[in-house]
Coordinates of N, CA and C in Angstrom, one line a residue:
Chain W
G95 N 213.8 -194.1 58.7 CA 212.4 -194.2 58.2 C 212.3 -195.2 57.1
E96 N 211.1 -195.4 56.6 CA 210.9 -196.4 55.6 C 210.5 -195.6 54.3
D97 N 211.4 -195.6 53.4 CA 211.1 -194.9 52.1 C 211.9 -195.5 51.0
V98 N 211.3 -195.9 50.0 CA 212.0 -196.4 48.8 C 211.6 -195.6 47.6
E99 N 212.5 -195.0 46.9 CA 212.2 -194.1 45.8 C 212.7 -194.6 44.5
Q100 N 211.9 -194.5 43.5 CA 212.3 -194.8 42.1 C 211.8 -193.8 41.2
S101 N 212.5 -193.6 40.0 CA 212.0 -192.8 39.0 C 210.8 -193.5 38.4
L102 N 209.9 -192.7 37.8 CA 208.6 -193.2 37.4 C 208.6 -193.9 36.0
F103 N 209.5 -193.5 35.2 CA 209.4 -193.9 33.8 C 210.8 -194.0 33.1
L104 N 210.9 -195.0 32.3 CA 212.1 -195.2 31.5 C 211.8 -195.7 30.1
S105 N 212.3 -195.1 29.1 CA 212.1 -195.6 27.8 C 213.4 -195.9 27.1
V106 N 213.5 -197.1 26.5 CA 214.7 -197.5 25.8 C 214.4 -198.1 24.5
R107 N 215.4 -198.2 23.7 CA 215.2 -198.9 22.4 C 215.5 -200.4 22.5
E108 N 214.8 -201.2 21.8 CA 215.1 -202.6 21.8 C 216.5 -202.9 21.5
G109 N 217.1 -203.8 22.3 CA 218.5 -204.1 22.1 C 219.5 -203.4 23.0
D110 N 219.0 -202.2 23.5 CA 219.9 -201.4 24.4 C 219.8 -202.0 25.8
S111 N 220.7 -201.4 26.6 CA 220.6 -201.8 28.1 C 219.7 -200.8 28.8
S112 N 219.0 -201.3 29.8 CA 218.1 -200.5 30.6 C 218.7 -200.5 32.0
V113 N 218.7 -199.3 32.6 CA 219.2 -199.2 34.0 C 218.1 -198.6 34.8
I114 N 217.6 -199.3 35.8 CA 216.5 -198.8 36.7 C 217.1 -198.6 38.0
N115 N 216.9 -197.4 38.6 CA 217.5 -197.0 39.8 C 216.6 -196.9 41.0
C116 N 217.1 -197.1 42.2 CA 216.3 -197.1 43.4 C 217.1 -196.6 44.6
T117 N 216.5 -195.8 45.4 CA 217.2 -195.4 46.7 C 216.3 -195.8 47.8
Y118 N 217.0 -196.2 48.9 CA 216.2 -196.6 50.1 C 216.9 -195.9 51.3
T119 N 216.1 -195.9 52.4 CA 216.6 -195.1 53.5 C 217.0 -195.9 54.7
D120 N 216.4 -197.1 54.9 CA 216.6 -197.8 56.1 C 217.8 -198.6 56.2
S121 N 218.7 -198.3 57.1 CA 220.0 -199.0 57.2 C 219.8 -200.5 57.8
S122 N 218.6 -200.8 58.3 CA 218.4 -202.1 58.8 C 218.1 -203.1 57.7
S123 N 218.0 -202.6 56.5 CA 217.6 -203.6 55.4 C 218.7 -204.6 55.2
T124 N 218.3 -205.8 55.0 CA 219.4 -206.9 54.7 C 219.2 -207.4 53.3
Y125 N 218.0 -207.6 52.8 CA 217.8 -208.0 51.5 C 217.1 -206.9 50.7
L126 N 217.5 -206.8 49.4 CA 216.8 -205.9 48.6 C 216.4 -206.6 47.3
Y127 N 215.2 -206.3 46.8 CA 214.5 -207.1 45.8 C 214.1 -206.3 44.6
W128 N 214.1 -207.0 43.5 CA 213.5 -206.4 42.3 C 212.3 -207.3 41.9
Y129 N 211.1 -206.7 41.7 CA 210.0 -207.4 41.3 C 209.5 -206.8 39.9
K130 N 208.9 -207.6 39.1 CA 208.4 -207.2 37.8 C 206.9 -207.4 37.8
Q131 N 206.2 -206.3 37.3 CA 204.7 -206.5 37.1 C 204.4 -206.2 35.7
E132 N 203.9 -207.3 35.0 CA 203.5 -207.1 33.6 C 202.0 -206.7 33.6
P133 N 201.5 -206.1 32.5 CA 200.2 -205.6 32.5 C 199.1 -206.7 32.9
G134 N 198.2 -206.3 33.8 CA 197.2 -207.2 34.2 C 197.6 -208.4 35.1
A135 N 198.8 -208.3 35.6 CA 199.3 -209.4 36.4 C 199.8 -209.0 37.7
G136 N 200.1 -209.9 38.6 CA 200.6 -209.6 39.9 C 202.1 -209.4 39.8
L137 N 202.8 -209.1 40.9 CA 204.2 -208.9 40.9 C 204.9 -210.3 40.9
Q138 N 206.0 -210.3 40.2 CA 206.8 -211.5 40.2 C 208.3 -211.2 40.6
L139 N 208.8 -212.0 41.5 CA 210.2 -211.7 41.9 C 211.2 -212.0 40.8
L140 N 212.0 -211.0 40.5 CA 213.0 -211.2 39.5 C 214.3 -211.6 40.1
T141 N 214.8 -210.9 41.1 CA 216.1 -211.2 41.6 C 216.2 -210.5 43.0
Y142 N 217.2 -210.8 43.8 CA 217.4 -210.1 45.0 C 218.9 -210.1 45.3
I143 N 219.3 -209.2 46.2 CA 220.7 -209.1 46.6 C 220.8 -209.0 48.1
F144 N 221.7 -209.6 48.7 CA 222.0 -209.5 50.2 C 222.8 -208.3 50.4
S145 N 222.6 -207.6 51.5 CA 223.3 -206.3 51.7 C 224.8 -206.4 51.9
N146 N 225.4 -207.5 52.0 CA 226.8 -207.6 52.1 C 227.5 -207.9 50.7
M147 N 226.6 -207.8 49.7 CA 227.1 -208.0 48.3 C 227.1 -206.7 47.6
D148 N 228.0 -206.6 46.6 CA 228.0 -205.3 45.8 C 227.3 -205.6 44.5
M149 N 227.3 -206.8 44.0 CA 226.8 -207.1 42.7 C 226.3 -208.5 42.6
K150 N 225.3 -208.6 41.8 CA 224.8 -210.0 41.5 C 224.3 -210.0 40.1
Q151 N 224.7 -211.1 39.4 CA 224.4 -211.2 38.0 C 223.6 -212.5 37.8
D152 N 222.5 -212.3 37.0 CA 221.6 -213.5 36.7 C 221.2 -213.3 35.3
Q153 N 221.9 -214.0 34.4 CA 221.6 -214.0 32.9 C 221.7 -212.5 32.5
R154 N 220.5 -212.0 32.0 CA 220.6 -210.6 31.4 C 220.5 -209.5 32.5
L155 N 220.2 -210.0 33.8 CA 220.0 -209.0 34.8 C 221.3 -208.9 35.7
T156 N 221.6 -207.6 36.0 CA 222.7 -207.3 36.9 C 222.2 -206.3 38.0
V157 N 222.4 -206.7 39.2 CA 222.0 -205.8 40.3 C 223.3 -205.3 40.9
L158 N 223.3 -204.0 41.1 CA 224.4 -203.3 41.8 C 223.9 -202.6 43.0
L159 N 224.7 -202.8 44.1 CA 224.3 -202.2 45.4 C 225.4 -201.3 45.9
N160 N 225.1 -200.1 46.2 CA 226.0 -199.2 46.9 C 225.4 -198.9 48.2
K161 N 225.9 -199.7 49.2 CA 225.3 -199.6 50.5 C 225.6 -198.2 51.2
K162 N 226.7 -197.7 50.9 CA 227.0 -196.4 51.5 C 226.0 -195.3 51.1
D163 N 225.7 -195.3 49.8 CA 224.7 -194.3 49.3 C 223.3 -194.8 49.4
K164 N 223.1 -196.1 49.8 CA 221.8 -196.7 49.8 C 221.1 -196.6 48.4
H165 N 221.9 -197.0 47.4 CA 221.5 -197.0 46.1 C 221.5 -198.4 45.4
L166 N 220.4 -198.7 44.8 CA 220.3 -200.0 44.2 C 220.0 -199.8 42.7
S167 N 220.5 -200.6 41.8 CA 220.2 -200.5 40.4 C 220.0 -201.9 39.8
L168 N 219.1 -201.9 38.8 CA 218.9 -203.1 38.0 C 219.2 -202.8 36.6
R169 N 220.2 -203.6 36.0 CA 220.5 -203.4 34.6 C 220.0 -204.6 33.8
I170 N 219.3 -204.3 32.8 CA 218.8 -205.3 31.9 C 219.5 -205.2 30.6
A171 N 220.3 -206.2 30.3 CA 221.1 -206.2 29.0 C 220.2 -206.6 27.9
D172 N 220.5 -206.1 26.7 CA 219.8 -206.5 25.5 C 218.2 -206.5 25.7
T173 N 217.7 -205.3 26.1 CA 216.3 -205.2 26.5 C 215.4 -205.6 25.3
Q174 N 214.4 -206.4 25.6 CA 213.5 -206.8 24.6 C 212.1 -206.2 24.9
T175 N 211.2 -206.3 23.9 CA 209.9 -205.7 24.1 C 209.1 -206.4 25.2
G176 N 209.4 -207.7 25.4 CA 208.8 -208.4 26.5 C 209.2 -208.0 27.9
D177 N 210.3 -207.1 27.9 CA 210.7 -206.6 29.2 C 209.9 -205.4 29.6
S178 N 209.0 -204.9 28.7 CA 208.2 -203.7 29.1 C 207.2 -204.1 30.2
A179 N 207.3 -203.4 31.3 CA 206.6 -203.7 32.5 C 206.9 -202.7 33.5
I180 N 206.3 -202.8 34.7 CA 206.7 -202.0 35.8 C 207.6 -202.7 36.7
Y181 N 208.7 -202.1 37.1 CA 209.7 -202.8 38.0 C 209.7 -202.1 39.3
F182 N 209.6 -202.9 40.4 CA 209.5 -202.5 41.7 C 210.8 -202.9 42.5
C183 N 211.3 -201.9 43.2 CA 212.4 -202.1 44.1 C 211.8 -202.3 45.5
A184 N 212.3 -203.2 46.3 CA 211.7 -203.4 47.6 C 212.9 -203.7 48.6
E185 N 212.7 -203.2 49.8 CA 213.7 -203.5 50.9 C 213.0 -204.2 52.0
F186 N 213.7 -205.2 52.5 CA 213.1 -206.0 53.6 C 213.8 -205.5 54.9
L187 N 212.9 -205.0 55.8 CA 213.4 -204.4 57.0 C 213.6 -205.4 58.1
M188 N 214.8 -205.4 58.6 CA 215.1 -206.4 59.7 C 215.0 -205.8 61.1
D189 N 214.3 -204.7 61.2 CA 214.0 -204.2 62.5 C 212.8 -205.0 63.0
S190 N 212.2 -204.5 64.0 CA 211.1 -205.4 64.6 C 209.9 -205.6 63.7
S191 N 209.8 -204.8 62.7 CA 208.6 -204.8 61.8 C 208.7 -206.0 60.8
Y192 N 209.9 -206.3 60.3 CA 210.1 -207.4 59.3 C 209.1 -207.2 58.2
K193 N 209.1 -205.9 57.7 CA 208.2 -205.6 56.6 C 209.0 -205.5 55.3
L194 N 208.2 -205.8 54.2 CA 208.8 -205.6 52.9 C 208.2 -204.3 52.3
I195 N 209.0 -203.3 52.1 CA 208.6 -202.0 51.6 C 208.9 -201.8 50.2
F196 N 207.9 -201.5 49.4 CA 208.1 -201.4 48.0 C 208.2 -199.9 47.6
G197 N 209.0 -199.7 46.5 CA 209.0 -198.4 45.9 C 207.8 -198.2 45.0
S198 N 207.7 -197.0 44.4 CA 206.5 -196.7 43.6 C 206.5 -197.4 42.2
G199 N 207.6 -198.0 41.9 CA 207.6 -198.7 40.6 C 208.1 -197.8 39.5
T200 N 208.9 -198.4 38.5 CA 209.4 -197.7 37.3 C 208.8 -198.4 36.1
R201 N 208.1 -197.6 35.3 CA 207.5 -198.2 34.1 C 208.5 -198.1 33.0
L202 N 208.9 -199.3 32.5 CA 209.9 -199.5 31.5 C 209.1 -199.7 30.2
L203 N 209.4 -198.8 29.2 CA 208.8 -199.0 27.8 C 209.9 -199.3 26.9
V204 N 209.8 -200.4 26.2 CA 210.9 -200.8 25.2 C 210.3 -200.5 23.8
R205 N 211.0 -199.6 23.1 CA 210.6 -199.2 21.8 C 211.2 -200.2 20.7
P206 N 210.4 -200.6 19.7 CA 211.0 -201.5 18.7 C 212.1 -200.8 17.9
Chain P
D167 N 202.3 -218.9 36.5 CA 201.3 -219.0 37.5 C 202.0 -219.1 38.9
S168 N 201.7 -218.2 39.8 CA 202.3 -218.1 41.1 C 201.8 -219.1 42.0
G169 N 200.6 -219.7 41.8 CA 200.0 -220.6 42.7 C 199.1 -219.9 43.7
V170 N 199.1 -218.5 43.7 CA 198.2 -217.8 44.6 C 196.9 -217.4 43.8
T171 N 195.8 -217.7 44.4 CA 194.5 -217.5 43.7 C 193.7 -216.4 44.5
Q172 N 193.2 -215.5 43.7 CA 192.4 -214.4 44.3 C 191.1 -214.4 43.6
T173 N 190.0 -214.2 44.4 CA 188.7 -214.0 43.8 C 188.0 -212.9 44.5
P174 N 187.1 -212.1 43.9 CA 186.9 -212.1 42.4 C 188.0 -211.3 41.7
K175 N 188.1 -211.4 40.4 CA 189.1 -210.7 39.7 C 188.7 -209.2 39.5
H176 N 187.4 -209.0 39.4 CA 186.8 -207.7 39.2 C 185.6 -207.6 40.1
L177 N 185.4 -206.4 40.6 CA 184.2 -206.1 41.5 C 183.9 -204.7 41.4
I178 N 182.6 -204.4 41.1 CA 182.1 -203.1 41.0 C 181.0 -202.9 42.0
T179 N 181.1 -201.9 42.9 CA 180.1 -201.7 43.9 C 179.9 -200.2 44.1
A180 N 179.0 -199.9 45.1 CA 178.6 -198.5 45.3 C 179.2 -198.1 46.6
T181 N 179.3 -196.8 46.8 CA 179.8 -196.2 48.1 C 178.9 -196.7 49.2
G182 N 179.5 -196.9 50.3 CA 178.8 -197.3 51.5 C 178.7 -198.8 51.6
Q183 N 178.9 -199.6 50.6 CA 178.8 -201.0 50.6 C 180.0 -201.7 51.2
R184 N 179.8 -203.0 51.4 CA 180.9 -203.9 52.0 C 181.2 -205.0 51.0
V185 N 182.5 -205.3 50.9 CA 182.9 -206.4 50.0 C 183.9 -207.3 50.7
T186 N 184.0 -208.5 50.2 CA 185.0 -209.5 50.8 C 185.8 -210.0 49.6
L187 N 187.1 -209.9 49.8 CA 188.1 -210.4 48.8 C 188.7 -211.6 49.4
R188 N 188.9 -212.6 48.5 CA 189.3 -213.9 49.0 C 190.7 -214.3 48.4
C189 N 191.5 -215.0 49.2 CA 192.8 -215.4 48.7 C 193.2 -216.8 49.2
S190 N 193.6 -217.6 48.2 CA 194.2 -218.9 48.6 C 195.7 -218.9 48.4
P191 N 196.5 -219.1 49.4 CA 197.9 -219.0 49.2 C 198.5 -220.2 48.4
R192 N 199.7 -220.0 48.0 CA 200.4 -221.1 47.4 C 200.5 -222.3 48.3
S193 N 200.4 -223.5 47.8 CA 200.4 -224.7 48.6 C 201.6 -224.8 49.5
G194 N 201.4 -224.9 50.8 CA 202.5 -225.0 51.7 C 202.9 -223.7 52.4
D195 N 202.5 -222.6 51.8 CA 202.8 -221.3 52.4 C 201.9 -221.0 53.6
L196 N 202.6 -220.5 54.6 CA 201.8 -220.2 55.8 C 201.5 -218.7 56.0
S197 N 202.2 -217.8 55.3 CA 202.0 -216.4 55.4 C 201.2 -215.9 54.3
V198 N 200.3 -215.0 54.6 CA 199.5 -214.3 53.6 C 199.6 -212.8 53.9
Y199 N 199.8 -212.0 52.8 CA 199.9 -210.6 52.8 C 198.9 -210.0 52.0
W200 N 198.4 -208.8 52.4 CA 197.5 -208.0 51.5 C 198.1 -206.7 51.2
Y201 N 198.1 -206.3 49.9 CA 198.6 -205.0 49.5 C 197.5 -204.3 48.7
Q202 N 197.5 -203.0 48.7 CA 196.7 -202.2 47.9 C 197.5 -201.4 46.9
Q203 N 197.1 -201.5 45.6 CA 197.8 -200.7 44.6 C 196.9 -199.7 44.0
S204 N 197.2 -198.5 44.1 CA 196.4 -197.4 43.5 C 197.4 -196.5 42.7
L205 N 196.8 -195.7 41.8 CA 197.7 -194.9 41.0 C 198.5 -193.9 41.8
D206 N 197.8 -193.3 42.8 CA 198.4 -192.2 43.5 C 199.2 -192.6 44.7
Q207 N 199.0 -193.8 45.2 CA 199.6 -194.3 46.4 C 200.6 -195.4 46.2
G208 N 200.7 -195.9 45.0 CA 201.6 -197.0 44.7 C 201.2 -198.3 45.4
L209 N 202.1 -199.1 45.8 CA 201.8 -200.4 46.4 C 202.0 -200.2 47.9
Q210 N 200.8 -200.3 48.6 CA 200.8 -200.1 50.1 C 200.5 -201.4 50.8
F211 N 201.4 -201.7 51.8 CA 201.2 -202.9 52.6 C 200.0 -202.7 53.5
L212 N 199.1 -203.6 53.6 CA 198.0 -203.5 54.5 C 198.2 -204.4 55.7
I213 N 198.3 -205.7 55.6 CA 198.4 -206.5 56.7 C 199.0 -207.9 56.3
Q214 N 199.5 -208.6 57.3 CA 200.1 -209.9 57.1 C 199.6 -210.9 58.2
Y215 N 199.3 -212.1 57.8 CA 198.9 -213.2 58.7 C 199.9 -214.3 58.5
Y216 N 200.2 -214.9 59.6 CA 201.1 -216.1 59.6 C 200.4 -217.2 60.4
N217 N 200.1 -218.3 59.7 CA 199.5 -219.5 60.3 C 198.3 -219.1 61.2
G218 N 197.5 -218.2 60.7 CA 196.2 -217.8 61.4 C 196.3 -216.6 62.3
E219 N 197.5 -216.2 62.6 CA 197.7 -215.1 63.5 C 198.1 -213.8 62.8
E220 N 197.7 -212.7 63.2 CA 198.1 -211.4 62.6 C 199.6 -211.2 63.0
R221 N 200.4 -210.9 61.9 CA 201.9 -210.9 62.1 C 202.4 -209.4 62.0
A222 N 201.8 -208.7 61.1 CA 202.3 -207.3 60.9 C 201.1 -206.5 60.3
K223 N 201.1 -205.2 60.7 CA 200.1 -204.3 60.2 C 200.7 -203.1 59.5
G224 N 200.1 -202.8 58.4 CA 200.6 -201.6 57.7 C 199.6 -200.5 57.7
N225 N 199.4 -199.9 56.5 CA 198.5 -198.8 56.4 C 197.0 -199.2 56.2
I226 N 196.5 -200.0 57.1 CA 195.2 -200.6 56.9 C 194.2 -199.7 57.6
L227 N 193.1 -199.3 56.9 CA 192.1 -198.4 57.5 C 191.3 -199.2 58.5
E228 N 190.7 -198.5 59.5 CA 189.8 -199.2 60.4 C 188.6 -199.8 59.8
R229 N 188.2 -199.3 58.6 CA 187.0 -199.9 57.9 C 187.4 -201.2 57.2
F230 N 188.7 -201.5 57.2 CA 189.1 -202.8 56.6 C 189.5 -203.8 57.7
S231 N 189.2 -205.0 57.4 CA 189.7 -206.0 58.3 C 190.0 -207.3 57.5
A232 N 190.8 -208.1 58.1 CA 191.2 -209.4 57.4 C 191.3 -210.5 58.4
Q233 N 191.3 -211.7 57.9 CA 191.6 -212.9 58.8 C 192.1 -214.0 57.9
Q234 N 192.8 -214.9 58.6 CA 193.3 -216.1 57.9 C 192.7 -217.3 58.6
F235 N 192.1 -218.2 57.9 CA 191.4 -219.3 58.4 C 192.3 -220.5 58.6
P236 N 191.8 -221.5 59.3 CA 192.6 -222.7 59.6 C 193.1 -223.4 58.3
D237 N 192.4 -223.3 57.2 CA 192.9 -223.9 56.0 C 193.9 -223.0 55.3
L238 N 194.2 -221.9 55.9 CA 195.2 -220.9 55.5 C 194.7 -219.9 54.4
H239 N 193.5 -220.0 53.9 CA 193.0 -219.0 53.0 C 192.7 -217.8 53.8
S240 N 192.7 -216.6 53.1 CA 192.5 -215.4 53.8 C 191.4 -214.6 53.1
E241 N 190.8 -213.7 53.9 CA 189.8 -212.8 53.4 C 190.1 -211.4 53.9
L242 N 189.9 -210.5 53.0 CA 190.0 -209.1 53.3 C 188.6 -208.4 53.1
N243 N 188.1 -207.9 54.2 CA 186.8 -207.3 54.3 C 186.9 -205.8 54.2
L244 N 186.2 -205.2 53.3 CA 186.3 -203.7 53.1 C 184.9 -203.2 53.3
S245 N 184.7 -202.3 54.3 CA 183.3 -201.8 54.5 C 183.2 -200.3 54.4
S246 N 182.0 -199.8 54.4 CA 181.7 -198.4 54.2 C 182.6 -197.8 53.1
L247 N 182.5 -198.5 52.0 CA 183.4 -198.2 50.9 C 183.2 -196.7 50.4
E248 N 184.4 -196.2 50.1 CA 184.5 -194.8 49.5 C 185.1 -194.9 48.1
L249 N 184.9 -193.8 47.4 CA 185.4 -193.7 46.0 C 186.9 -194.0 46.0
G250 N 187.6 -193.5 47.0 CA 189.0 -193.6 47.1 C 189.5 -195.0 47.4
D251 N 188.6 -195.9 47.7 CA 189.0 -197.3 47.9 C 189.2 -198.1 46.6
S252 N 188.8 -197.5 45.5 CA 189.0 -198.1 44.2 C 190.4 -198.3 44.0
A253 N 190.8 -199.6 43.8 CA 192.2 -200.0 43.6 C 192.3 -201.4 43.3
L254 N 193.5 -201.8 43.1 CA 193.8 -203.2 42.8 C 194.4 -203.8 44.2
Y255 N 193.7 -204.8 44.6 CA 194.1 -205.4 45.9 C 194.8 -206.8 45.6
F256 N 196.1 -206.8 46.1 CA 196.9 -208.0 45.9 C 197.0 -208.8 47.1
C257 N 197.0 -210.1 47.0 CA 197.3 -211.0 48.0 C 198.6 -211.7 47.6
A258 N 199.5 -211.9 48.6 CA 200.8 -212.6 48.3 C 201.0 -213.6 49.4
S259 N 201.8 -214.6 49.2 CA 202.0 -215.6 50.2 C 203.5 -215.9 50.2
S260 N 204.0 -216.4 51.4 CA 205.3 -216.9 51.5 C 205.3 -218.0 52.5
L261 N 206.4 -218.8 52.5 CA 206.5 -219.9 53.4 C 206.7 -219.5 54.9
Y262 N 207.6 -218.5 55.0 CA 208.0 -218.1 56.3 C 207.3 -216.8 56.8
S263 N 207.3 -216.5 58.0 CA 206.7 -215.3 58.6 C 207.5 -214.0 58.3
Q264 N 208.8 -214.2 58.1 CA 209.7 -213.1 57.8 C 210.4 -213.4 56.5
A265 N 209.9 -212.8 55.4 CA 210.4 -213.1 54.1 C 210.2 -212.0 53.2
G266 N 211.2 -211.9 52.2 CA 211.0 -210.9 51.2 C 210.6 -211.5 49.9
E267 N 210.7 -212.8 49.8 CA 210.3 -213.5 48.5 C 208.8 -213.8 48.6
L268 N 208.0 -213.0 48.0 CA 206.6 -213.2 48.0 C 206.1 -213.7 46.7
F269 N 205.0 -214.4 46.7 CA 204.4 -214.9 45.5 C 203.0 -214.2 45.5
F270 N 202.8 -213.4 44.4 CA 201.6 -212.6 44.3 C 200.5 -213.3 43.4
G271 N 199.3 -213.0 43.9 CA 198.2 -213.4 43.0 C 198.0 -212.3 41.9
E272 N 197.0 -212.5 41.1 CA 196.8 -211.5 40.0 C 196.0 -210.3 40.4
G273 N 195.5 -210.3 41.6 CA 194.8 -209.2 42.1 C 193.3 -209.2 41.9
S274 N 192.6 -208.4 42.8 CA 191.2 -208.2 42.6 C 191.0 -206.7 42.4
R275 N 190.4 -206.3 41.3 CA 190.3 -204.9 40.9 C 188.9 -204.5 41.5
L276 N 188.9 -203.5 42.4 CA 187.7 -203.0 43.0 C 187.4 -201.6 42.5
T277 N 186.2 -201.5 42.0 CA 185.8 -200.2 41.5 C 184.6 -199.7 42.4
V278 N 184.7 -198.6 43.0 CA 183.6 -198.1 43.8 C 183.0 -196.9 43.1
L279 N 181.7 -197.0 42.8 CA 181.0 -195.9 42.1 C 180.2 -195.1 43.0

């Protein structure tokens, strides 16, 4: 089935690390994505990982993939107030539908 | 700036009415996607067009329709509007028909009173 789940809310202190988690269900996924939505704006692609990878690092962002458990996480190091946004996990289905399925989004609040 | 343009940014209308939302994709992108974002339903995929042809269909109501024109811009038509149709409607574009890297517009906020 197609289902991507995320926790709804995360609050961290500025300078700490943030870890946003996501679970997905479809084994046909090949690419998994993290998008960021700032207030009043559209979604912006942050990073992605291919399903044969365990980890991908891009500056302050680290993506970890546990394919066995279908668990994806996004770690933001040294979280800043500008990181406050909604973060969406998405899986790209490589079955006949070729759809991008989004999770419900995790609202990250960074406290000064 | 993603390069995707959506108009109007805000729209207020009454139940039973019909509205048209417009989207211009990023230059060179052939695929256009429409998503609906509401508080209780999250981000729902509605429909995708690729180079003028319908490519994939999601949870789009029969009261809604879309098309992609030869110049690749797209319109989403919402008719017989209900209160529950109030949402943020996003258009996104990509170069290929099968892609996870989408470029999103800023959305059109529809309020149905």
